């Protein structure tokens, strides 16, 4: 069996460092994962906190995440791979926008909605997901306390 994909919107609350790490993971998916280079993806993600990988990308380990991404990429025809790369690039832009929104401001947390795609396999260790679109900010948290609606 191959992968079955599901698209949905996830609400996330991230601080600046978590948003930077999410962008780094998304960039690694584009650069190493979608070309099908499992070893390079594991190396690129080696320093990522597993909590963030689990929260944002729904995977328990870097190795299982890397296996899922590269396994999916290897099963795609070129036009499907190009479409998936484009979706991943849009997700990267979404995370970069969160970073830009927070950098140099008085905000320490941003809550936002981001479109995602989840790939499910009959071997659940190969399941993975990624961001696929731009963000919609819900609210921002001030370092001095309190949430501000966007």
Coordinates of C-alpha atoms in Angstrom, one line a residue:
X1 CA 0.0 0.0 0.0
X2 CA 1.1 3.5 -0.7
X3 CA 0.4 6.7 1.2
X4 CA -3.0 8.3 1.6
X5 CA -3.0 12.0 2.1
X6 CA -5.3 14.2 4.1
X7 CA -5.4 18.0 4.1
X8 CA -6.4 20.0 7.1
X9 CA -5.7 23.2 9.1
X10 CA -3.8 23.0 12.4
X11 CA -3.8 25.6 15.1
X12 CA -0.3 26.1 16.6
X13 CA 1.1 28.3 19.3
X14 CA 4.8 28.8 18.9
X15 CA 7.5 31.0 20.4
X16 CA 10.1 32.6 18.1
X17 CA 12.7 29.8 18.5
X18 CA 10.1 27.1 17.8
X19 CA 8.9 29.0 14.7
X20 CA 12.5 29.2 13.5
X21 CA 13.0 25.5 14.1
X22 CA 9.7 24.7 12.2
X23 CA 11.0 26.7 9.3
X24 CA 14.3 24.8 9.4
X25 CA 12.4 21.4 9.4
X26 CA 10.3 22.6 6.5
X27 CA 13.4 23.7 4.6
X28 CA 15.0 20.3 5.2
X29 CA 12.0 18.6 3.8
X30 CA 12.3 20.6 0.6
X31 CA 16.1 20.3 0.3
X32 CA 16.8 16.8 1.4
X33 CA 13.5 14.9 2.0
X34 CA 11.6 15.4 -1.2
X35 CA 14.6 14.5 -3.4
X36 CA 14.6 11.2 -1.4
X37 CA 17.8 11.6 0.5
X38 CA 17.1 10.0 3.8
X39 CA 20.6 10.2 5.3
X40 CA 20.9 13.9 4.5
X41 CA 17.4 14.6 6.1
X42 CA 18.4 12.8 9.3
X43 CA 21.6 14.8 9.5
X44 CA 19.8 18.1 8.8
X45 CA 17.2 17.4 11.5
X46 CA 19.7 16.0 14.0
X47 CA 19.6 19.0 16.4
X48 CA 15.8 19.6 16.3
X49 CA 14.0 19.1 19.5
X50 CA 11.8 16.0 19.4
X51 CA 9.0 17.9 21.2
X52 CA 8.7 20.4 18.3
X53 CA 8.9 17.5 15.8
X54 CA 6.1 15.8 17.6
X55 CA 4.0 19.0 18.1
X56 CA 4.3 20.5 14.6
X57 CA 5.0 17.5 12.4
X58 CA 3.4 14.7 14.4
X59 CA 6.4 12.3 14.4
X60 CA 8.0 10.7 17.4
X61 CA 11.6 10.5 16.0
X62 CA 13.8 12.1 13.4
X63 CA 14.5 8.7 11.8
X64 CA 10.8 7.8 11.4
X65 CA 10.1 11.3 10.1
X66 CA 12.9 11.1 7.6
X67 CA 11.9 7.6 6.5
X68 CA 8.3 8.7 5.9
X69 CA 9.3 11.8 3.9
X70 CA 11.8 10.1 1.7
X71 CA 9.6 7.0 1.2
X72 CA 6.8 9.3 0.0
X73 CA 9.2 11.2 -2.3
X74 CA 10.6 8.0 -3.9
X75 CA 7.0 6.9 -4.8
X76 CA 6.1 10.1 -6.7
X77 CA 6.3 10.8 -10.4
X78 CA 8.1 14.0 -11.3
X79 CA 4.9 16.2 -11.6
X80 CA 3.7 15.0 -8.2
X81 CA 7.0 15.7 -6.6
X82 CA 7.0 19.2 -8.1
X83 CA 3.5 19.8 -6.8
X84 CA 4.5 18.5 -3.3
X85 CA 7.7 20.7 -3.4
X86 CA 5.6 23.7 -4.2
X87 CA 3.2 22.9 -1.3
X88 CA 6.2 22.5 1.0
X89 CA 7.6 25.9 -0.1
X90 CA 4.3 27.6 0.7
X91 CA 4.5 26.0 4.2
X92 CA 8.0 27.3 4.6
X93 CA 6.8 30.8 3.7
X94 CA 4.1 30.4 6.3
X95 CA 6.6 29.6 9.1
X96 CA 9.0 32.4 7.9
X97 CA 6.1 34.8 8.1
X98 CA 5.6 33.8 11.8
X99 CA 9.3 34.4 12.4
X100 CA 9.1 37.8 10.7
X101 CA 6.0 38.7 12.7
X102 CA 7.7 38.0 16.0
X103 CA 11.3 39.1 15.4
X104 CA 12.2 42.3 17.1
X105 CA 8.8 42.8 18.7
X106 CA 7.3 42.6 22.1
X107 CA 5.5 39.3 21.3
X108 CA 6.8 36.1 22.7
X109 CA 4.0 33.7 21.3
X110 CA 1.9 33.6 18.2
X111 CA -1.2 31.5 17.8
X112 CA -2.0 30.8 14.2
X113 CA -3.7 28.4 11.7
X114 CA -1.6 26.7 9.0
X115 CA -2.7 24.4 6.3
X116 CA -1.1 20.9 6.5
X117 CA -1.1 17.7 4.6
X118 CA -0.7 14.3 6.4
X119 CA 0.5 11.2 4.7
X120 CA -0.7 8.0 6.3
X121 CA 0.7 4.6 5.5
X122 CA -0.4 1.1 6.7
X123 CA 2.9 1.0 8.6
X124 CA 2.2 3.9 11.0
X125 CA 6.0 4.4 11.6
X126 CA 6.0 5.9 8.0
X127 CA 3.3 8.5 8.7
X128 CA 4.3 12.1 8.4
X129 CA 3.0 15.6 7.7
X130 CA 4.1 19.0 6.7
X131 CA 2.8 22.6 6.4
X132 CA 1.5 23.5 2.9
X133 CA 0.4 27.1 3.0
X134 CA 0.4 30.5 4.5
X135 CA -0.6 31.3 8.1
X136 CA -3.6 33.0 9.5
X137 CA -2.7 34.7 12.8
X138 CA -5.3 34.3 15.5
X139 CA -3.6 36.2 18.3
X140 CA -0.3 37.2 19.7
X141 CA 1.0 37.2 23.3
X142 CA 2.8 40.2 24.7
X143 CA 6.0 39.7 26.7
X144 CA 4.4 42.0 29.3
X145 CA 1.4 39.6 29.6
X146 CA -1.9 39.2 27.8
X147 CA -3.1 38.1 24.4
X148 CA -3.9 40.5 21.6
X149 CA -6.4 39.3 18.9
X150 CA -5.2 39.6 15.4

